[in-house]
PDB file of N, CA, C and O in Angstrom:
ATOM      1  N   MET R1027      97.189   7.214-173.419  1.00  0.00           N
ATOM      2  CA  MET R1027      97.448   6.509-172.184  1.00  0.00           C
ATOM      3  C   MET R1027      98.946   6.216-172.077  1.00  0.00           C
ATOM      4  O   MET R1027      99.546   5.728-173.017  1.00  0.00           O
ATOM      5  N   SER R1028      99.473   6.482-170.919  1.00  0.00           N
ATOM      6  CA  SER R1028     100.882   6.212-170.678  1.00  0.00           C
ATOM      7  C   SER R1028     101.040   4.795-170.130  1.00  0.00           C
ATOM      8  O   SER R1028     100.492   4.461-169.085  1.00  0.00           O
ATOM      9  N   VAL R1029     101.767   3.947-170.873  1.00  0.00           N
ATOM     10  CA  VAL R1029     101.973   2.566-170.455  1.00  0.00           C
ATOM     11  C   VAL R1029     103.407   2.140-170.743  1.00  0.00           C
ATOM     12  O   VAL R1029     104.088   2.727-171.578  1.00  0.00           O
ATOM     13  N   ALA R1030     103.865   1.096-170.056  1.00  0.00           N
ATOM     14  CA  ALA R1030     105.238   0.616-170.211  1.00  0.00           C
ATOM     15  C   ALA R1030     105.355  -0.453-171.288  1.00  0.00           C
ATOM     16  O   ALA R1030     106.441  -0.686-171.798  1.00  0.00           O
ATOM     17  N   SER R1031     104.256  -1.117-171.638  1.00  0.00           N
ATOM     18  CA  SER R1031     104.335  -2.176-172.638  1.00  0.00           C
ATOM     19  C   SER R1031     103.015  -2.284-173.389  1.00  0.00           C
ATOM     20  O   SER R1031     101.992  -1.751-172.976  1.00  0.00           O
ATOM     21  N   GLU R1032     103.066  -3.013-174.487  1.00  0.00           N
ATOM     22  CA  GLU R1032     101.851  -3.228-175.269  1.00  0.00           C
ATOM     23  C   GLU R1032     100.828  -4.036-174.470  1.00  0.00           C
ATOM     24  O   GLU R1032      99.627  -3.788-174.547  1.00  0.00           O
ATOM     25  N   GLU R1033     101.322  -4.955-173.654  1.00  0.00           N
ATOM     26  CA  GLU R1033     100.432  -5.754-172.812  1.00  0.00           C
ATOM     27  C   GLU R1033      99.675  -4.863-171.817  1.00  0.00           C
ATOM     28  O   GLU R1033      98.472  -5.027-171.606  1.00  0.00           O
ATOM     29  N   ASN R1034     100.371  -3.913-171.211  1.00  0.00           N
ATOM     30  CA  ASN R1034      99.713  -2.971-170.302  1.00  0.00           C
ATOM     31  C   ASN R1034      98.681  -2.133-171.040  1.00  0.00           C
ATOM     32  O   ASN R1034      97.603  -1.862-170.520  1.00  0.00           O
ATOM     33  N   PHE R1035      99.034  -1.700-172.250  1.00  0.00           N
ATOM     34  CA  PHE R1035      98.108  -0.909-173.052  1.00  0.00           C
ATOM     35  C   PHE R1035      96.833  -1.695-173.338  1.00  0.00           C
ATOM     36  O   PHE R1035      95.724  -1.181-173.196  1.00  0.00           O
ATOM     37  N   GLU R1036      96.984  -2.965-173.755  1.00  0.00           N
ATOM     38  CA  GLU R1036      95.822  -3.780-174.055  1.00  0.00           C
ATOM     39  C   GLU R1036      94.958  -3.997-172.812  1.00  0.00           C
ATOM     40  O   GLU R1036      93.733  -4.012-172.897  1.00  0.00           O
ATOM     41  N   GLY R1037      95.593  -4.155-171.652  1.00  0.00           N
ATOM     42  CA  GLY R1037      94.847  -4.306-170.407  1.00  0.00           C
ATOM     43  C   GLY R1037      94.047  -3.061-170.075  1.00  0.00           C
ATOM     44  O   GLY R1037      92.869  -3.142-169.718  1.00  0.00           O
ATOM     45  N   LYS R1038      94.679  -1.906-170.200  1.00  0.00           N
ATOM     46  CA  LYS R1038      93.972  -0.646-169.921  1.00  0.00           C
ATOM     47  C   LYS R1038      92.843  -0.423-170.916  1.00  0.00           C
ATOM     48  O   LYS R1038      91.766   0.051-170.555  1.00  0.00           O
ATOM     49  N   LEU R1039      93.088  -0.754-172.161  1.00  0.00           N
ATOM     50  CA  LEU R1039      92.063  -0.595-173.184  1.00  0.00           C
ATOM     51  C   LEU R1039      90.868  -1.498-172.893  1.00  0.00           C
ATOM     52  O   LEU R1039      89.712  -1.086-173.017  1.00  0.00           O
ATOM     53  N   PHE R1040      91.131  -2.715-172.457  1.00  0.00           N
ATOM     54  CA  PHE R1040      90.055  -3.643-172.110  1.00  0.00           C
ATOM     55  C   PHE R1040      89.233  -3.115-170.932  1.00  0.00           C
ATOM     56  O   PHE R1040      88.005  -3.141-170.954  1.00  0.00           O
ATOM     57  N   VAL R1041      89.907  -2.622-169.906  1.00  0.00           N
ATOM     58  CA  VAL R1041      89.209  -2.084-168.738  1.00  0.00           C
ATOM     59  C   VAL R1041      88.339  -0.900-169.145  1.00  0.00           C
ATOM     60  O   VAL R1041      87.189  -0.778-168.711  1.00  0.00           O
ATOM     61  N   GLN R1042      88.839  -0.033-170.007  1.00  0.00           N
ATOM     62  CA  GLN R1042      88.043   1.109-170.464  1.00  0.00           C
ATOM     63  C   GLN R1042      86.848   0.654-171.291  1.00  0.00           C
ATOM     64  O   GLN R1042      85.770   1.238-171.216  1.00  0.00           O
ATOM     65  N   PHE R1043      87.029  -0.397-172.077  1.00  0.00           N
ATOM     66  CA  PHE R1043      85.924  -0.948-172.864  1.00  0.00           C
ATOM     67  C   PHE R1043      84.814  -1.462-171.946  1.00  0.00           C
ATOM     68  O   PHE R1043      83.635  -1.174-172.163  1.00  0.00           O
ATOM     69  N   ILE R1044      85.186  -2.206-170.905  1.00  0.00           N
ATOM     70  CA  ILE R1044      84.196  -2.730-169.952  1.00  0.00           C
ATOM     71  C   ILE R1044      83.514  -1.571-169.220  1.00  0.00           C
ATOM     72  O   ILE R1044      82.293  -1.567-169.030  1.00  0.00           O
ATOM     73  N   ALA R1045      84.291  -0.562-168.808  1.00  0.00           N
ATOM     74  CA  ALA R1045      83.721   0.600-168.122  1.00  0.00           C
ATOM     75  C   ALA R1045      82.721   1.319-169.021  1.00  0.00           C
ATOM     76  O   ALA R1045      81.651   1.746-168.554  1.00  0.00           O
ATOM     77  N   LEU R1046      83.026   1.440-170.300  1.00  0.00           N
ATOM     78  CA  LEU R1046      82.107   2.082-171.238  1.00  0.00           C
ATOM     79  C   LEU R1046      80.806   1.300-171.350  1.00  0.00           C
ATOM     80  O   LEU R1046      79.711   1.874-171.380  1.00  0.00           O
ATOM     81  N   GLN R1047      80.901  -0.032-171.371  1.00  0.00           N
ATOM     82  CA  GLN R1047      79.694  -0.859-171.423  1.00  0.00           C
ATOM     83  C   GLN R1047      78.852  -0.663-170.164  1.00  0.00           C
ATOM     84  O   GLN R1047      77.624  -0.545-170.245  1.00  0.00           O
ATOM     85  N   LEU R1048      79.496  -0.642-169.004  1.00  0.00           N
ATOM     86  CA  LEU R1048      78.759  -0.446-167.753  1.00  0.00           C
ATOM     87  C   LEU R1048      78.089   0.925-167.707  1.00  0.00           C
ATOM     88  O   LEU R1048      76.925   1.039-167.323  1.00  0.00           O
ATOM     89  N   MET R1049      78.821   1.950-168.098  1.00  0.00           N
ATOM     90  CA  MET R1049      78.247   3.301-168.089  1.00  0.00           C
ATOM     91  C   MET R1049      77.084   3.403-169.071  1.00  0.00           C
ATOM     92  O   MET R1049      76.078   4.049-168.790  1.00  0.00           O
ATOM     93  N   SER R1050      77.197   2.749-170.212  1.00  0.00           N
ATOM     94  CA  SER R1050      76.122   2.750-171.196  1.00  0.00           C
ATOM     95  C   SER R1050      74.875   2.066-170.635  1.00  0.00           C
ATOM     96  O   SER R1050      73.751   2.546-170.806  1.00  0.00           O
ATOM     97  N   TYR R1051      75.061   0.950-169.939  1.00  0.00           N
ATOM     98  CA  TYR R1051      73.934   0.242-169.327  1.00  0.00           C
ATOM     99  C   TYR R1051      73.267   1.103-168.264  1.00  0.00           C
ATOM    100  O   TYR R1051      72.040   1.216-168.216  1.00  0.00           O
ATOM    101  N   ILE R1052      74.069   1.748-167.414  1.00  0.00           N
ATOM    102  CA  ILE R1052      73.515   2.604-166.357  1.00  0.00           C
ATOM    103  C   ILE R1052      72.728   3.754-166.968  1.00  0.00           C
ATOM    104  O   ILE R1052      71.616   4.061-166.535  1.00  0.00           O
ATOM    105  N   LYS R1053      73.281   4.390-168.005  1.00  0.00           N
ATOM    106  CA  LYS R1053      72.579   5.496-168.659  1.00  0.00           C
ATOM    107  C   LYS R1053      71.259   5.024-169.259  1.00  0.00           C
ATOM    108  O   LYS R1053      70.228   5.683-169.125  1.00  0.00           O
ATOM    109  N   LYS R1054      71.273   3.855-169.895  1.00  0.00           N
ATOM    110  CA  LYS R1054      70.052   3.300-170.483  1.00  0.00           C
ATOM    111  C   LYS R1054      68.998   3.065-169.406  1.00  0.00           C
ATOM    112  O   LYS R1054      67.825   3.429-169.576  1.00  0.00           O
ATOM    113  N   GLN R1055      69.390   2.481-168.298  1.00  0.00           N
ATOM    114  CA  GLN R1055      68.445   2.219-167.214  1.00  0.00           C
ATOM    115  C   GLN R1055      67.934   3.528-166.608  1.00  0.00           C
ATOM    116  O   GLN R1055      66.759   3.630-166.249  1.00  0.00           O
ATOM    117  N   MET R1056      68.805   4.513-166.496  1.00  0.00           N
ATOM    118  CA  MET R1056      68.375   5.815-165.973  1.00  0.00           C
ATOM    119  C   MET R1056      67.352   6.446-166.902  1.00  0.00           C
ATOM    120  O   MET R1056      66.357   7.014-166.447  1.00  0.00           O
ATOM    121  N   ASP R1057      67.591   6.366-168.210  1.00  0.00           N
ATOM    122  CA  ASP R1057      66.630   6.898-169.188  1.00  0.00           C
ATOM    123  C   ASP R1057      65.284   6.185-169.084  1.00  0.00           C
ATOM    124  O   ASP R1057      64.240   6.826-169.023  1.00  0.00           O
ATOM    125  N   GLU R1058      65.321   4.855-169.068  1.00  0.00           N
ATOM    126  CA  GLU R1058      64.089   4.071-169.060  1.00  0.00           C
ATOM    127  C   GLU R1058      63.278   4.254-167.782  1.00  0.00           C
ATOM    128  O   GLU R1058      62.055   4.137-167.806  1.00  0.00           O
ATOM    129  N   ASN R1059      63.946   4.548-166.668  1.00  0.00           N
ATOM    130  CA  ASN R1059      63.256   4.660-165.379  1.00  0.00           C
ATOM    131  C   ASN R1059      63.092   6.098-164.903  1.00  0.00           C
ATOM    132  O   ASN R1059      62.689   6.325-163.770  1.00  0.00           O
ATOM    133  N   GLY R1060      63.387   7.061-165.756  1.00  0.00           N
ATOM    134  CA  GLY R1060      63.183   8.463-165.415  1.00  0.00           C
ATOM    135  C   GLY R1060      64.057   8.966-164.278  1.00  0.00           C
ATOM    136  O   GLY R1060      63.673   9.901-163.571  1.00  0.00           O
ATOM    137  N   LEU R1061      65.221   8.366-164.096  1.00  0.00           N
ATOM    138  CA  LEU R1061      66.076   8.772-162.979  1.00  0.00           C
ATOM    139  C   LEU R1061      66.827  10.074-163.231  1.00  0.00           C
ATOM    140  O   LEU R1061      67.336  10.686-162.295  1.00  0.00           O
ATOM    141  N   PHE R1062      66.907  10.511-164.485  1.00  0.00           N
ATOM    142  CA  PHE R1062      67.619  11.754-164.767  1.00  0.00           C
ATOM    143  C   PHE R1062      66.876  12.967-164.205  1.00  0.00           C
ATOM    144  O   PHE R1062      67.454  14.034-164.074  1.00  0.00           O
ATOM    145  N   SER R1063      65.608  12.800-163.835  1.00  0.00           N
ATOM    146  CA  SER R1063      64.882  13.914-163.216  1.00  0.00           C
ATOM    147  C   SER R1063      65.361  14.136-161.775  1.00  0.00           C
ATOM    148  O   SER R1063      65.219  15.227-161.236  1.00  0.00           O
ATOM    149  N   ASP R1064      65.924  13.095-161.151  1.00  0.00           N
ATOM    150  CA  ASP R1064      66.395  13.193-159.769  1.00  0.00           C
ATOM    151  C   ASP R1064      67.916  13.133-159.629  1.00  0.00           C
ATOM    152  O   ASP R1064      68.458  13.554-158.615  1.00  0.00           O
ATOM    153  N   TYR R1065      68.601  12.554-160.600  1.00  0.00           N
ATOM    154  CA  TYR R1065      70.041  12.319-160.492  1.00  0.00           C
ATOM    155  C   TYR R1065      70.758  12.660-161.790  1.00  0.00           C
ATOM    156  O   TYR R1065      70.160  12.585-162.858  1.00  0.00           O
ATOM    157  N   THR R1066      72.020  12.978-161.665  1.00  0.00           N
ATOM    158  CA  THR R1066      72.925  12.883-162.802  1.00  0.00           C
ATOM    159  C   THR R1066      73.699  11.594-162.560  1.00  0.00           C
ATOM    160  O   THR R1066      73.542  10.947-161.519  1.00  0.00           O
ATOM    161  N   MET R1067      74.530  11.214-163.485  1.00  0.00           N
ATOM    162  CA  MET R1067      75.250   9.943-163.368  1.00  0.00           C
ATOM    163  C   MET R1067      76.111   9.885-162.102  1.00  0.00           C
ATOM    164  O   MET R1067      76.079   8.906-161.367  1.00  0.00           O
ATOM    165  N   GLN R1068      76.868  10.941-161.828  1.00  0.00           N
ATOM    166  CA  GLN R1068      77.792  10.905-160.684  1.00  0.00           C
ATOM    167  C   GLN R1068      77.081  10.799-159.331  1.00  0.00           C
ATOM    168  O   GLN R1068      77.452   9.962-158.507  1.00  0.00           O
ATOM    169  N   PRO R1069      76.059  11.608-159.055  1.00  0.00           N
ATOM    170  CA  PRO R1069      75.358  11.431-157.774  1.00  0.00           C
ATOM    171  C   PRO R1069      74.712  10.049-157.612  1.00  0.00           C
ATOM    172  O   PRO R1069      74.679   9.511-156.508  1.00  0.00           O
ATOM    173  N   LEU R1070      74.228   9.459-158.710  1.00  0.00           N
ATOM    174  CA  LEU R1070      73.666   8.122-158.611  1.00  0.00           C
ATOM    175  C   LEU R1070      74.759   7.126-158.226  1.00  0.00           C
ATOM    176  O   LEU R1070      74.575   6.307-157.336  1.00  0.00           O
ATOM    177  N   LEU R1071      75.912   7.216-158.867  1.00  0.00           N
ATOM    178  CA  LEU R1071      77.025   6.322-158.524  1.00  0.00           C
ATOM    179  C   LEU R1071      77.505   6.575-157.097  1.00  0.00           C
ATOM    180  O   LEU R1071      77.841   5.636-156.378  1.00  0.00           O
ATOM    181  N   ASP R1072      77.520   7.839-156.682  1.00  0.00           N
ATOM    182  CA  ASP R1072      77.922   8.176-155.309  1.00  0.00           C
ATOM    183  C   ASP R1072      76.955   7.572-154.290  1.00  0.00           C
ATOM    184  O   ASP R1072      77.367   7.119-153.230  1.00  0.00           O
ATOM    185  N   GLU R1073      75.664   7.572-154.619  1.00  0.00           N
ATOM    186  CA  GLU R1073      74.655   7.006-153.723  1.00  0.00           C
ATOM    187  C   GLU R1073      74.896   5.513-153.502  1.00  0.00           C
ATOM    188  O   GLU R1073      74.754   5.002-152.398  1.00  0.00           O
ATOM    189  N   LEU R1074      75.296   4.828-154.542  1.00  0.00           N
ATOM    190  CA  LEU R1074      75.531   3.389-154.438  1.00  0.00           C
ATOM    191  C   LEU R1074      76.927   3.059-153.912  1.00  0.00           C
ATOM    192  O   LEU R1074      77.168   1.954-153.438  1.00  0.00           O
ATOM    193  N   ASP R1075      77.832   4.006-153.978  1.00  0.00           N
ATOM    194  CA  ASP R1075      79.226   3.781-153.584  1.00  0.00           C
ATOM    195  C   ASP R1075      79.401   3.635-152.080  1.00  0.00           C
ATOM    196  O   ASP R1075      80.384   3.060-151.634  1.00  0.00           O
ATOM    197  N   VAL R1076      78.469   4.089-151.282  1.00  0.00           N
ATOM    198  CA  VAL R1076      78.644   4.062-149.833  1.00  0.00           C
ATOM    199  C   VAL R1076      78.398   2.682-149.231  1.00  0.00           C
ATOM    200  O   VAL R1076      78.610   2.482-148.038  1.00  0.00           O
ATOM    201  N   ILE R1077      77.964   1.715-150.030  1.00  0.00           N
ATOM    202  CA  ILE R1077      77.797   0.347-149.536  1.00  0.00           C
ATOM    203  C   ILE R1077      79.191  -0.265-149.431  1.00  0.00           C
ATOM    204  O   ILE R1077      79.946  -0.289-150.393  1.00  0.00           O
ATOM    205  N   GLU R1078      79.515  -0.748-148.245  1.00  0.00           N
ATOM    206  CA  GLU R1078      80.848  -1.313-148.029  1.00  0.00           C
ATOM    207  C   GLU R1078      80.759  -2.802-147.750  1.00  0.00           C
ATOM    208  O   GLU R1078      79.809  -3.277-147.134  1.00  0.00           O
ATOM    209  N   TYR R1079      81.766  -3.516-148.210  1.00  0.00           N
ATOM    210  CA  TYR R1079      81.847  -4.968-148.070  1.00  0.00           C
ATOM    211  C   TYR R1079      83.052  -5.283-147.198  1.00  0.00           C
ATOM    212  O   TYR R1079      84.161  -4.850-147.499  1.00  0.00           O
ATOM    213  N   TYR R1080      82.824  -6.008-146.116  1.00  0.00           N
ATOM    214  CA  TYR R1080      83.896  -6.376-145.196  1.00  0.00           C
ATOM    215  C   TYR R1080      84.035  -7.896-145.168  1.00  0.00           C
ATOM    216  O   TYR R1080      83.038  -8.603-145.104  1.00  0.00           O
ATOM    217  N   GLN R1081      85.263  -8.377-145.185  1.00  0.00           N
ATOM    218  CA  GLN R1081      85.471  -9.811-145.020  1.00  0.00           C
ATOM    219  C   GLN R1081      86.839 -10.056-144.397  1.00  0.00           C
ATOM    220  O   GLN R1081      87.840  -9.489-144.827  1.00  0.00           O
ATOM    221  N   GLN R1082      86.836 -10.886-143.384  1.00  0.00           N
ATOM    222  CA  GLN R1082      88.080 -11.309-142.757  1.00  0.00           C
ATOM    223  C   GLN R1082      88.341 -12.741-143.194  1.00  0.00           C
ATOM    224  O   GLN R1082      87.392 -13.528-143.353  1.00  0.00           O
ATOM    225  N   PRO R1083      89.593 -13.104-143.391  1.00  0.00           N
ATOM    226  CA  PRO R1083      89.897 -14.473-143.824  1.00  0.00           C
ATOM    227  C   PRO R1083      89.272 -15.511-142.892  1.00  0.00           C
ATOM    228  O   PRO R1083      89.351 -15.402-141.670  1.00  0.00           O
ATOM    229  N   GLY R1084      88.608 -16.486-143.481  1.00  0.00           N
ATOM    230  CA  GLY R1084      87.997 -17.559-142.714  1.00  0.00           C
ATOM    231  C   GLY R1084      86.669 -17.222-142.071  1.00  0.00           C
ATOM    232  O   GLY R1084      86.094 -18.036-141.362  1.00  0.00           O
ATOM    233  N   LYS R1085      86.163 -16.014-142.287  1.00  0.00           N
ATOM    234  CA  LYS R1085      84.885 -15.599-141.699  1.00  0.00           C
ATOM    235  C   LYS R1085      83.918 -15.180-142.789  1.00  0.00           C
ATOM    236  O   LYS R1085      84.309 -14.866-143.903  1.00  0.00           O
ATOM    237  N   ALA R1086      82.639 -15.160-142.449  1.00  0.00           N
ATOM    238  CA  ALA R1086      81.617 -14.743-143.405  1.00  0.00           C
ATOM    239  C   ALA R1086      81.742 -13.246-143.700  1.00  0.00           C
ATOM    240  O   ALA R1086      82.206 -12.475-142.865  1.00  0.00           O
ATOM    241  N   HIS R1087      81.310 -12.847-144.887  1.00  0.00           N
ATOM    242  CA  HIS R1087      81.370 -11.423-145.247  1.00  0.00           C
ATOM    243  C   HIS R1087      80.260 -10.644-144.548  1.00  0.00           C
ATOM    244  O   HIS R1087      79.301 -11.216-144.054  1.00  0.00           O
ATOM    245  N   HIS R1088      80.427  -9.347-144.537  1.00  0.00           N
ATOM    246  CA  HIS R1088      79.458  -8.450-143.911  1.00  0.00           C
ATOM    247  C   HIS R1088      79.326  -7.216-144.789  1.00  0.00           C
ATOM    248  O   HIS R1088      80.324  -6.644-145.218  1.00  0.00           O
ATOM    249  N   LEU R1089      78.093  -6.808-145.069  1.00  0.00           N
ATOM    250  CA  LEU R1089      77.833  -5.582-145.823  1.00  0.00           C
ATOM    251  C   LEU R1089      77.393  -4.485-144.878  1.00  0.00           C
ATOM    252  O   LEU R1089      76.710  -4.747-143.884  1.00  0.00           O
ATOM    253  N   SER R1090      77.768  -3.263-145.212  1.00  0.00           N
ATOM    254  CA  SER R1090      77.235  -2.144-144.452  1.00  0.00           C
ATOM    255  C   SER R1090      75.736  -2.046-144.748  1.00  0.00           C
ATOM    256  O   SER R1090      75.218  -2.709-145.650  1.00  0.00           O
ATOM    257  N   GLU R1091      75.048  -1.222-143.992  1.00  0.00           N
ATOM    258  CA  GLU R1091      73.602  -1.085-144.168  1.00  0.00           C
ATOM    259  C   GLU R1091      73.271  -0.623-145.584  1.00  0.00           C
ATOM    260  O   GLU R1091      73.922   0.257-146.142  1.00  0.00           O
ATOM    261  N   ILE R1092      72.239  -1.233-146.166  1.00  0.00           N
ATOM    262  CA  ILE R1092      71.737  -0.829-147.475  1.00  0.00           C
ATOM    263  C   ILE R1092      70.408  -0.139-147.246  1.00  0.00           C
ATOM    264  O   ILE R1092      69.467  -0.735-146.709  1.00  0.00           O
ATOM    265  N   THR R1093      70.328   1.125-147.635  1.00  0.00           N
ATOM    266  CA  THR R1093      69.122   1.914-147.392  1.00  0.00           C
ATOM    267  C   THR R1093      68.016   1.528-148.374  1.00  0.00           C
ATOM    268  O   THR R1093      68.265   0.905-149.413  1.00  0.00           O
ATOM    269  N   ASN R1094      66.796   1.929-148.055  1.00  0.00           N
ATOM    270  CA  ASN R1094      65.661   1.681-148.956  1.00  0.00           C
ATOM    271  C   ASN R1094      65.870   2.380-150.294  1.00  0.00           C
ATOM    272  O   ASN R1094      65.505   1.846-151.344  1.00  0.00           O
ATOM    273  N   LYS R1095      66.453   3.562-150.252  1.00  0.00           N
ATOM    274  CA  LYS R1095      66.735   4.322-151.472  1.00  0.00           C
ATOM    275  C   LYS R1095      67.709   3.543-152.364  1.00  0.00           C
ATOM    276  O   LYS R1095      67.519   3.445-153.577  1.00  0.00           O
ATOM    277  N   GLN R1096      68.743   2.952-151.751  1.00  0.00           N
ATOM    278  CA  GLN R1096      69.714   2.163-152.502  1.00  0.00           C
ATOM    279  C   GLN R1096      69.069   0.898-153.071  1.00  0.00           C
ATOM    280  O   GLN R1096      69.319   0.527-154.216  1.00  0.00           O
ATOM    281  N   ARG R1097      68.222   0.252-152.268  1.00  0.00           N
ATOM    282  CA  ARG R1097      67.513  -0.943-152.750  1.00  0.00           C
ATOM    283  C   ARG R1097      66.665  -0.609-153.978  1.00  0.00           C
ATOM    284  O   ARG R1097      66.659  -1.343-154.967  1.00  0.00           O
ATOM    285  N   LYS R1098      65.960   0.511-153.925  1.00  0.00           N
ATOM    286  CA  LYS R1098      65.122   0.915-155.046  1.00  0.00           C
ATOM    287  C   LYS R1098      65.964   1.167-156.292  1.00  0.00           C
ATOM    288  O   LYS R1098      65.591   0.759-157.394  1.00  0.00           O
ATOM    289  N   LEU R1099      67.121   1.825-156.115  1.00  0.00           N
ATOM    290  CA  LEU R1099      67.993   2.070-157.259  1.00  0.00           C
ATOM    291  C   LEU R1099      68.490   0.762-157.873  1.00  0.00           C
ATOM    292  O   LEU R1099      68.519   0.613-159.095  1.00  0.00           O
ATOM    293  N   TYR R1100      68.872  -0.189-157.043  1.00  0.00           N
ATOM    294  CA  TYR R1100      69.299  -1.492-157.559  1.00  0.00           C
ATOM    295  C   TYR R1100      68.169  -2.154-158.342  1.00  0.00           C
ATOM    296  O   TYR R1100      68.392  -2.713-159.420  1.00  0.00           O
ATOM    297  N   GLU R1101      66.972  -2.101-157.803  1.00  0.00           N
ATOM    298  CA  GLU R1101      65.827  -2.715-158.488  1.00  0.00           C
ATOM    299  C   GLU R1101      65.544  -2.021-159.815  1.00  0.00           C
ATOM    300  O   GLU R1101      65.277  -2.690-160.820  1.00  0.00           O
ATOM    301  N   LEU R1102      65.622  -0.696-159.843  1.00  0.00           N
ATOM    302  CA  LEU R1102      65.400   0.033-161.089  1.00  0.00           C
ATOM    303  C   LEU R1102      66.481  -0.275-162.122  1.00  0.00           C
ATOM    304  O   LEU R1102      66.216  -0.282-163.317  1.00  0.00           O
ATOM    305  N   MET R1103      67.696  -0.547-161.654  1.00  0.00           N
ATOM    306  CA  MET R1103      68.801  -0.882-162.562  1.00  0.00           C
ATOM    307  C   MET R1103      68.757  -2.349-162.992  1.00  0.00           C
ATOM    308  O   MET R1103      69.567  -2.797-163.792  1.00  0.00           O
ATOM    309  N   GLU R1104      67.794  -3.116-162.408  1.00  0.00           N
ATOM    310  CA  GLU R1104      67.659  -4.539-162.680  1.00  0.00           C
ATOM    311  C   GLU R1104      68.936  -5.310-162.308  1.00  0.00           C
ATOM    312  O   GLU R1104      69.393  -6.198-163.024  1.00  0.00           O
ATOM    313  N   VAL R1105      69.496  -4.932-161.155  1.00  0.00           N
ATOM    314  CA  VAL R1105      70.684  -5.575-160.603  1.00  0.00           C
ATOM    315  C   VAL R1105      70.296  -6.144-159.249  1.00  0.00           C
ATOM    316  O   VAL R1105      69.636  -5.467-158.459  1.00  0.00           O
ATOM    317  N   PRO R1106      70.681  -7.400-158.962  1.00  0.00           N
ATOM    318  CA  PRO R1106      70.332  -7.970-157.647  1.00  0.00           C
ATOM    319  C   PRO R1106      70.902  -7.132-156.497  1.00  0.00           C
ATOM    320  O   PRO R1106      72.049  -6.679-156.567  1.00  0.00           O
ATOM    321  N   VAL R1107      70.080  -6.915-155.490  1.00  0.00           N
ATOM    322  CA  VAL R1107      70.520  -6.171-154.307  1.00  0.00           C
ATOM    323  C   VAL R1107      71.560  -7.011-153.575  1.00  0.00           C
ATOM    324  O   VAL R1107      71.344  -8.216-153.350  1.00  0.00           O
ATOM    325  N   PRO R1108      72.717  -6.451-153.206  1.00  0.00           N
ATOM    326  CA  PRO R1108      73.723  -7.227-152.489  1.00  0.00           C
ATOM    327  C   PRO R1108      73.164  -7.804-151.196  1.00  0.00           C
ATOM    328  O   PRO R1108      72.384  -7.163-150.506  1.00  0.00           O
ATOM    329  N   THR R1109      73.553  -9.027-150.893  1.00  0.00           N
ATOM    330  CA  THR R1109      73.120  -9.666-149.639  1.00  0.00           C
ATOM    331  C   THR R1109      74.311 -10.144-148.847  1.00  0.00           C
ATOM    332  O   THR R1109      75.377 -10.319-149.349  1.00  0.00           O
TER     333      THR R1109
END
């Protein structure tokens, strides 16, 4: 990794560590719920990536539409569906 300081290196290393934990959890949930028969890791992440979050200062947030397919994936991953 190319970094300007040891502090930057430690920050990048920490972010990669957290990303590895998240990817490991997603893979485990995919294995347990048989999702590898329908998805690989990237298409599953792409399916969930289209949910958008909008917020203007001083106003309530707004989510883009969440499809039934996305809701099911969240439930299978044991993650609360965004509201």
